Amino acid sequence: MLRLLTAGESHGKALLALVDGFPAGLTVDTAAIDVELQRRQGGYGRGGRQKLEVDTVEILSGIWQGKTIGSPLALSVSNRDSKLERLKELERPRPGHGDLTGAIKYLGSIRGILERASARETAVRVAAGALTQQLLGQFGITVFGYVVQLEQIAAPPQPGEVTALKALRDASPLYTLNPEVDPRLVTRIDEATAAGDTLGGLVEVRVIGLPFGLGSHAQWDQKLDGLLAQAVMSVQAIKGVEIGLGFEASRRPGSQVHDEIAFDPARVNEPTLGYVRKTNNAGGLEAGMTNGQPLVVRAAMKPISTLRKPLASINLDTKESETAAYERSDVCALAACSVIVESVVAFTVAQAFCEKFGHDSLTEMTARYGKFLELARER
Amino acid sequence: MLRLLTAGESHGKALLALVDGFPAGLTVDTAAIDVELQRRQGGYGRGGRQKLEVDTVEILSGIWQGKTIGSPLALSVSNRDSKLERLKELERPRPGHGDLTGAIKYLGSIRGILERASARETAVRVAAGALTQQLLGQFGITVFGYVVQLEQIAAPPQPGEVTALKALRDASPLYTLNPEVDPRLVTRIDEATAAGDTLGGLVEVRVIGLPFGLGSHAQWDQKLDGLLAQAVMSVQAIKGVEIGLGFEASRRPGSQVHDEIAFDPARVNEPTLGYVRKTNNAGGLEAGMTNGQPLVVRAAMKPISTLRKPLASINLDTKESETAAYERSDVCALAACSVIVESVVAFTVAQAFCEKFGHDSLTEMTARYGKFLELARER
Amino acid sequence: MLRLLTAGESHGKALLALVDGFPAGLTVDTAAIDVELQRRQGGYGRGGRQKLEVDTVEILSGIWQGKTIGSPLALSVSNRDSKLERLKELERPRPGHGDLTGAIKYLGSIRGILERASARETAVRVAAGALTQQLLGQFGITVFGYVVQLEQIAAPPQPGEVTALKALRDASPLYTLNPEVDPRLVTRIDEATAAGDTLGGLVEVRVIGLPFGLGSHAQWDQKLDGLLAQAVMSVQAIKGVEIGLGFEASRRPGSQVHDEIAFDPARVNEPTLGYVRKTNNAGGLEAGMTNGQPLVVRAAMKPISTLRKPLASINLDTKESETAAYERSDVCALAACSVIVESVVAFTVAQAFCEKFGHDSLTEMTARYGKFLELARER
Amino acid sequence: MLRLLTAGESHGKALLALVDGFPAGLTVDTAAIDVELQRRQGGYGRGGRQKLEVDTVEILSGIWQGKTIGSPLALSVSNRDSKLERLKELERPRPGHGDLTGAIKYLGSIRGILERASARETAVRVAAGALTQQLLGQFGITVFGYVVQLEQIAAPPQPGEVTALKALRDASPLYTLNPEVDPRLVTRIDEATAAGDTLGGLVEVRVIGLPFGLGSHAQWDQKLDGLLAQAVMSVQAIKGVEIGLGFEASRRPGSQVHDEIAFDPARVNEPTLGYVRKTNNAGGLEAGMTNGQPLVVRAAMKPISTLRKPLASINLDTKESETAAYERSDVCALAACSVIVESVVAFTVAQAFCEKFGHDSLTEMTARYGKFLELARER
């Protein structure tokens, strides 16, 4: 079982991810993890904090001579802005945050809640996701996230090969696959900044090169669609998740939804085993299992809850109406969100991959992966 | 920890749910569970099987003298149409089902997969959900699901009190809260039936009477929004989940999304503790915790995958193109879906409730619930 | 993940085990499970109930055409003596049982506790264990339990091959491997019966044919010794667990404990890979992992808590001193205990085996098992 | 759910414990954790490393203004001797360690295994245990471990009150409760040191002040005896666990084992609720639940596996016979073992306590604890 727990507060000493059950024998590229951490800090619309800190990962355990050894990996991202002990309590809970509900649930301070509820925690989920991407990469699997809509402005992904699309994305101020729309997105963020408002949007993640049979139909809590939905919805600010056509599937008749099956003997050596589909409306998942097609997940990010022009709230001590407290924040973190959702999808897919192929050692997993394709072709 | 595992095949002897960690001291109303089972079998658009069988629950364990005793409850729903051993293998996998991917993953038969992947399994998830509704009912919590859209026809819920709305729903052929639109929905299903096609739509579940603080912000896998998304997405045919405004939240600026906080001393004895919101765009969840407002979850159901006018597929043995196999099926199970999603939401909320208030005995939970409101008011 | 939950009360309708994550493709021999169930009912010293009921398993799910299909298996053992609804509350808790503490914890009845705490529940743990033994058998792994001591009378196992030893055990009234001592054991039980007393003893389980590497050193909750200790200690009436030399290891210097390592090229094709040990003081487990040697686990069973000559207790309603209630019981269930401990060890080993080799299908597991031996030999 | 995962290697940067689900509102005494860490480093028989390093805990997360906030706590113990990257591979596996089996399981290096399998990892299990002791202390619960036997020399605990006994223990070179025997233990360790050998023994842990009803009889994996056995057996070098009379219970007739129940109205306000026992042979656990009596757990520690006078082994590359590698080690770590077993027992009891009383906040737990005693008295 590949497991993830995180710890750490927004202004504490560090964020930590403990990744347990990671296979032995993988050469870990720390710099590649840092690239993802810095992608998470980028994107148009971020505030001042991201410029203060350049996140880098420190791997505290689980590696010897550059390779994983089967031990848990502890990934640490330090907070340069580590001032928690100097920070004060807030009295005026901010709508959209956990301030009010957390203070009541735990019968404690707002500060204690917001420091942990903060999206700063996602830094180490990105680190963990980037680590698992290196594992998945050994099997030709690519996880790839980008922005597809800002508020009401669609930025439909251009077609193309992954490498070209990644280049497109990495050149985009908002991590879209659509350079033509980008200027309009930037303008819209400038408008919102001026108005003291915030913006959300849609992100999409594709996973390419997947074999058949990750996840399982056999028990509700083993279905990969459910596990993905949990991981994605647990990301701060996400209010909706869909797979493949998603909500659009509910608006079409069955004859226009299900992906007809054909067989192409020329592709029998691919992970698809030659079973091809003209459409991929299912988004790569049928009955909670991967079906050899690209996995497609989309998530809806609400606009950031902390507004420069604060919302109405109350003083929790006096119960009088006051405006919400203001903690430094961004106008739009949608680009970052695409990195985070990519990361949690990667981790979840890696969990399913480890469940299917075992996770003692890369050597054994590699042998098993090849053997599975062979047995599956013979079925 | 309140846990659920299910077992059973579509045409096997029975479906079973094992509910572990259920509190002692609840008088269980078996007939009320049966009502939900039969609601699941109803709704316009169902096929012949639902008429063959009238599902009833048998509780095999966990009860003495009508009350729960802290033991696991085994809930059984028999299959009157229990003919699994006489059924044959299928050669032609049906698009949209787990047939192809399951046969490959498990290197086995299609029959072995479809029998478990079938939505027949949801019968016992409904039984388990109905059981937990009785628990939640002890705390004034109501879970309430209905249909809000069929294919492209919206059936917006009418406003009203829960009791009136439930009556409306129970009188509706499609479990909507909108009798004016119902005839159009029926007509659309008749059209699809005639065309050999199938239909999906949207269902919505509201949970009313919730206290603050179910779920937690503190660890990604404890966030209630993530757990709800998993439970809902793991329901057969669901391709999208959203909470509160959901995807619409991504299309609005922050100033039009977050629910401003006010305080009404007259309502201090409600579960809201007097913290009131004019809007509920968050759908009752902030930072993965309930915030005293109604929980609102919506799910997108794809049209049923088995079409009378079959889709293109292949013969898995010969790899030649053939049409997909046909197993008896419905045209539209959207009404049933609203019952199922209601049930899994109820179970998930009950898990979070048990996590917050303990789950040894109803006596203790009741005392704790009252004490929490008291401590929370004093905070 | 191979999982087990059970349900059912001692005098309820049935005991149930839900086994989730069991591999597809195993031909299940139900009669062989029944043999274990009936072994559990046998042994010298059992009371009347065992003669009333002859336990047999009914598999309610997870099988088609005699083979597992990857679905959860629900195993049911009916209670012919199913009279729970007619049974009355007890007022006088029986020392050694959960009566007092359970009634307080759950703020409920004693009846509700004892019905679930009863060792009757182990019937389905035996069924589940017997099922997993069939899986392990596919890989040449044998799990084999027997009695080694009754009260203070040792019955040291004779040396020999498994088949011969099993025959010896199955001919023994107390499931020992020592026919010479058996008459003394029988006599001692007769004495205890006459005295209205009860007896316990020691059971031992060996697992033969194990590969290297089940369990893991990498995280405390993945260590196989810990998992075995949990499974065994969770069996009713067990108060001690030891592995290999166990407590005796604490009484010797290191030079007389650790099993020196040698290499025998002639045995390289065995699961030991040719790594041989003259001693097996570790009982097959080092650092929480199997080391190719036989696994040896011993458990201490306390005498049955219900005595015909009752112990002092109180009336829970009046708090006055009275003797404990008497529910029909055995004088000595030690032979049965050897079957139960064998079963829970088998299940736990099967979990570790599935974790190491995956658990989708027997076909894939078989290929992987062979490949692991090959890679391990080359290491 | 209170959870624990650890990370870190023996010569890596640090050991880490991630404690998730810890209640809010506890003032943490870091110095008191350090006391336990340093107790773990002490005791007669330790080698040079313990003098090199003085372990202290750093709490990286989960605290604000000295109090827990409901967030996960990351506990770090740095390795001053952090030289992992300079360390070389071993070729000759050491009997009794995970060297051979781990290298085979993970198809990797011995170094990668031994660094994680090392008992150095227990430093952070002690830190986590010490943290939970502070929580338990709020409810008058004391967890208290000591040595009761070295090799074959018994050091029976003297009777007395906890405070006096702790003083006795803390003055003992081997953490016994028996100053008369201590000189013989020291002499025996000196002999073993001279002989190049190692020694084990028995440790015992008592938990005092427990309420009724921690753990549960209702499901095998919720029984507190099983959970304790897992936690204790998962400690490096432990080969046996027993509760209460333990193995001795198997050697006595039932009439001399079970603890008769009486009622003393004068003690009704104690956690025992006035239910008293003259004996505590059950060791405080019946049917997997605490029964208001002191919990008593004993563990058998094997002698340390690394001997200065090395054991026979092989060269894993050549398969030739050679003596085992030698890594710096202790002669006897029994005193440390008593600290470690105390810690894992404390953590496990705290888990059960949190399961029973919830774990959002100390405020709420305190109210619930009192209310439970009240309801239980009225039952």
Tab-separated table of N, CA, C and O in Angstrom, chain C residues 240-287:
chain	number	residue	atom	x	y	z
C	240	GLY	N	-1.346	-14.827	25.246
C	240	GLY	CA	0.071	-14.682	24.951
C	240	GLY	C	0.379	-15.215	23.558
C	240	GLY	O	-0.276	-16.149	23.083
C	241	VAL	N	1.351	-14.595	22.914
C	241	VAL	CA	1.774	-14.995	21.569
C	241	VAL	C	3.289	-14.948	21.536
C	241	VAL	O	3.887	-13.997	22.059
C	242	GLU	N	3.891	-15.940	20.901
C	242	GLU	CA	5.343	-15.875	20.723
C	242	GLU	C	5.722	-16.467	19.378
C	242	GLU	O	4.995	-17.285	18.818
C	243	ILE	N	6.862	-16.040	18.872
C	243	ILE	CA	7.326	-16.455	17.549
C	243	ILE	C	8.692	-17.100	17.715
C	243	ILE	O	9.569	-16.551	18.400
C	244	GLY	N	8.857	-18.267	17.068
C	244	GLY	CA	10.126	-18.985	17.177
C	244	GLY	C	10.388	-19.361	18.621
C	244	GLY	O	9.511	-19.865	19.309
C	245	LEU	N	11.611	-19.101	19.073
C	245	LEU	CA	11.917	-19.381	20.479
C	245	LEU	C	11.045	-18.584	21.429
C	245	LEU	O	10.834	-18.978	22.570
C	246	GLY	N	10.595	-17.434	21.001
C	246	GLY	CA	9.706	-16.621	21.828
C	246	GLY	C	10.328	-16.223	23.138
C	246	GLY	O	11.464	-15.730	23.174
C	247	PHE	N	9.583	-16.453	24.218
C	247	PHE	CA	10.077	-16.042	25.537
C	247	PHE	C	11.409	-16.709	25.869
C	247	PHE	O	12.252	-16.126	26.557
C	248	GLU	N	11.626	-17.923	25.380
C	248	GLU	CA	12.882	-18.614	25.641
C	248	GLU	C	14.067	-17.818	25.071
C	248	GLU	O	15.166	-17.847	25.627
C	249	ALA	N	13.840	-17.101	23.989
C	249	ALA	CA	14.930	-16.298	23.408
C	249	ALA	C	15.439	-15.258	24.391
C	249	ALA	O	16.620	-14.874	24.361
C	250	SER	N	14.545	-14.806	25.264
C	250	SER	CA	14.954	-13.773	26.225
C	250	SER	C	15.831	-14.354	27.327
C	250	SER	O	16.464	-13.615	28.077
C	251	ARG	N	15.853	-15.663	27.418
C	251	ARG	CA	16.599	-16.317	28.505
C	251	ARG	C	17.956	-16.839	28.056
C	251	ARG	O	18.660	-17.504	28.809
C	252	ARG	N	18.310	-16.629	26.806
C	252	ARG	CA	19.581	-17.144	26.272
C	252	ARG	C	20.465	-15.993	25.813
C	252	ARG	O	19.969	-14.961	25.383
C	253	PRO	N	21.782	-16.229	25.811
C	253	PRO	CA	22.669	-15.226	25.212
C	253	PRO	C	22.551	-15.250	23.693
C	253	PRO	O	22.131	-16.252	23.105
C	254	GLY	N	22.921	-14.132	23.065
C	254	GLY	CA	22.777	-13.995	21.618
C	254	GLY	C	23.443	-15.107	20.832
C	254	GLY	O	22.938	-15.526	19.788
C	255	SER	N	24.571	-15.599	21.338
C	255	SER	CA	25.295	-16.635	20.598
C	255	SER	C	24.502	-17.923	20.504
C	255	SER	O	24.794	-18.785	19.678
C	256	GLN	N	23.493	-18.066	21.358
C	256	GLN	CA	22.673	-19.286	21.313
C	256	GLN	C	21.279	-19.022	20.754
C	256	GLN	O	20.382	-19.850	20.887
C	257	VAL	N	21.117	-17.874	20.156
C	257	VAL	CA	19.787	-17.526	19.655
C	257	VAL	C	19.759	-17.369	18.143
C	257	VAL	O	18.903	-17.932	17.460
C	258	HIS	N	20.692	-16.607	17.598
C	258	HIS	CA	20.559	-16.207	16.204
C	258	HIS	C	20.966	-17.346	15.277
C	258	HIS	O	21.887	-18.098	15.563
C	259	ASP	N	20.243	-17.463	14.195
C	259	ASP	CA	20.365	-18.616	13.305
C	259	ASP	C	21.422	-18.328	12.249
C	259	ASP	O	21.199	-17.544	11.317
C	260	GLU	N	22.546	-19.005	12.386
C	260	GLU	CA	23.645	-18.756	11.459
C	260	GLU	C	23.242	-19.130	10.032
C	260	GLU	O	22.397	-19.998	9.810
C	261	ILE	N	23.848	-18.439	9.102
C	261	ILE	CA	23.442	-18.541	7.693
C	261	ILE	C	24.476	-19.352	6.921
C	261	ILE	O	25.677	-19.096	7.013
C	262	ALA	N	23.998	-20.316	6.154
C	262	ALA	CA	24.882	-21.050	5.254
C	262	ALA	C	24.229	-21.095	3.879
C	262	ALA	O	23.084	-20.655	3.714
C	263	PHE	N	24.943	-21.604	2.915
C	263	PHE	CA	24.389	-21.683	1.563
C	263	PHE	C	24.593	-23.074	1.011
C	263	PHE	O	25.700	-23.608	1.043
C	264	ASP	N	23.513	-23.658	0.507
C	264	ASP	CA	23.563	-25.011	-0.043
C	264	ASP	C	23.095	-24.951	-1.486
C	264	ASP	O	21.890	-24.881	-1.752
C	265	PRO	N	24.025	-24.961	-2.421
C	265	PRO	CA	23.641	-24.803	-3.838
C	265	PRO	C	22.637	-25.852	-4.305
C	265	PRO	O	21.876	-25.593	-5.247
C	266	ALA	N	22.608	-26.989	-3.634
C	266	ALA	CA	21.680	-28.036	-4.053
C	266	ALA	C	20.224	-27.650	-3.795
C	266	ALA	O	19.310	-28.232	-4.361
C	267	ARG	N	20.029	-26.644	-2.934
C	267	ARG	CA	18.651	-26.290	-2.570
C	267	ARG	C	18.216	-24.950	-3.162
C	267	ARG	O	17.244	-24.348	-2.731
C	268	VAL	N	18.946	-24.533	-4.172
C	268	VAL	CA	18.714	-23.196	-4.707
C	268	VAL	C	17.343	-23.049	-5.371
C	268	VAL	O	16.821	-21.938	-5.495
C	269	ASN	N	16.765	-24.160	-5.755
C	269	ASN	CA	15.447	-24.073	-6.394
C	269	ASN	C	14.281	-24.166	-5.419
C	269	ASN	O	13.131	-24.090	-5.824
C	270	GLU	N	14.611	-24.351	-4.167
C	270	GLU	CA	13.553	-24.299	-3.152
C	270	GLU	C	13.207	-22.833	-2.844
C	270	GLU	O	13.977	-21.933	-3.176
C	271	PRO	N	12.081	-22.627	-2.166
C	271	PRO	CA	11.779	-21.254	-1.735
C	271	PRO	C	12.856	-20.659	-0.831
C	271	PRO	O	12.978	-19.444	-0.733
C	272	THR	N	13.660	-21.515	-0.194
C	272	THR	CA	14.771	-20.994	0.613
C	272	THR	C	15.868	-20.394	-0.246
C	272	THR	O	16.784	-19.757	0.272
C	273	LEU	N	15.845	-20.659	-1.526
C	273	LEU	CA	16.873	-20.192	-2.468
C	273	LEU	C	18.254	-20.730	-2.127
C	273	LEU	O	19.264	-20.211	-2.602
C	274	GLY	N	18.297	-21.737	-1.276
C	274	GLY	CA	19.570	-22.326	-0.888
C	274	GLY	C	20.181	-21.736	0.369
C	274	GLY	O	21.199	-22.215	0.852
C	275	TYR	N	19.565	-20.689	0.901
C	275	TYR	CA	20.060	-20.119	2.163
C	275	TYR	C	19.539	-20.975	3.301
C	275	TYR	O	18.330	-21.030	3.533
C	276	VAL	N	20.418	-21.684	3.964
C	276	VAL	CA	19.970	-22.643	4.964
C	276	VAL	C	20.453	-22.247	6.356
C	276	VAL	O	21.431	-21.514	6.513
C	277	ARG	N	19.710	-22.711	7.313
C	277	ARG	CA	19.992	-22.435	8.717
C	277	ARG	C	19.936	-23.762	9.469
C	277	ARG	O	18.995	-24.526	9.267
C	278	LYS	N	20.877	-23.988	10.354
C	278	LYS	CA	20.818	-25.213	11.165
C	278	LYS	C	19.753	-25.110	12.222
C	278	LYS	O	19.208	-26.113	12.678
C	279	THR	N	19.515	-23.898	12.667
C	279	THR	CA	18.482	-23.668	13.674
C	279	THR	C	17.413	-22.761	13.068
C	279	THR	O	17.636	-22.131	12.032
C	280	ASN	N	16.263	-22.707	13.730
C	280	ASN	CA	15.213	-21.779	13.310
C	280	ASN	C	14.649	-21.107	14.558
C	280	ASN	O	13.447	-21.083	14.797
C	281	ASN	N	15.545	-20.584	15.352
C	281	ASN	CA	15.113	-19.937	16.592
C	281	ASN	C	14.287	-18.687	16.337
C	281	ASN	O	13.455	-18.302	17.161
C	282	ALA	N	14.508	-18.073	15.183
C	282	ALA	CA	13.749	-16.868	14.842
C	282	ALA	C	12.321	-17.212	14.445
C	282	ALA	O	11.489	-16.319	14.304
C	283	GLY	N	12.055	-18.500	14.241
C	283	GLY	CA	10.701	-18.880	13.840
C	283	GLY	C	10.311	-18.340	12.492
C	283	GLY	O	9.137	-18.093	12.222
C	284	GLY	N	11.312	-18.175	11.630
C	284	GLY	CA	11.002	-17.812	10.255
C	284	GLY	C	10.805	-16.336	9.994
C	284	GLY	O	10.485	-15.945	8.870
C	285	LEU	N	11.002	-15.515	11.000
C	285	LEU	CA	10.775	-14.069	10.836
C	285	LEU	C	11.968	-13.272	11.357
C	285	LEU	O	12.327	-13.385	12.525
C	286	GLU	N	12.552	-12.482	10.487
C	286	GLU	CA	13.587	-11.534	10.903
C	286	GLU	C	13.196	-10.150	10.400
C	286	GLU	O	12.853	-9.999	9.221
C	287	ALA	N	13.234	-9.172	11.311
C	287	ALA	CA	12.879	-7.786	10.963
C	287	ALA	C	11.481	-7.693	10.369
C	287	ALA	O	11.213	-6.868	9.491
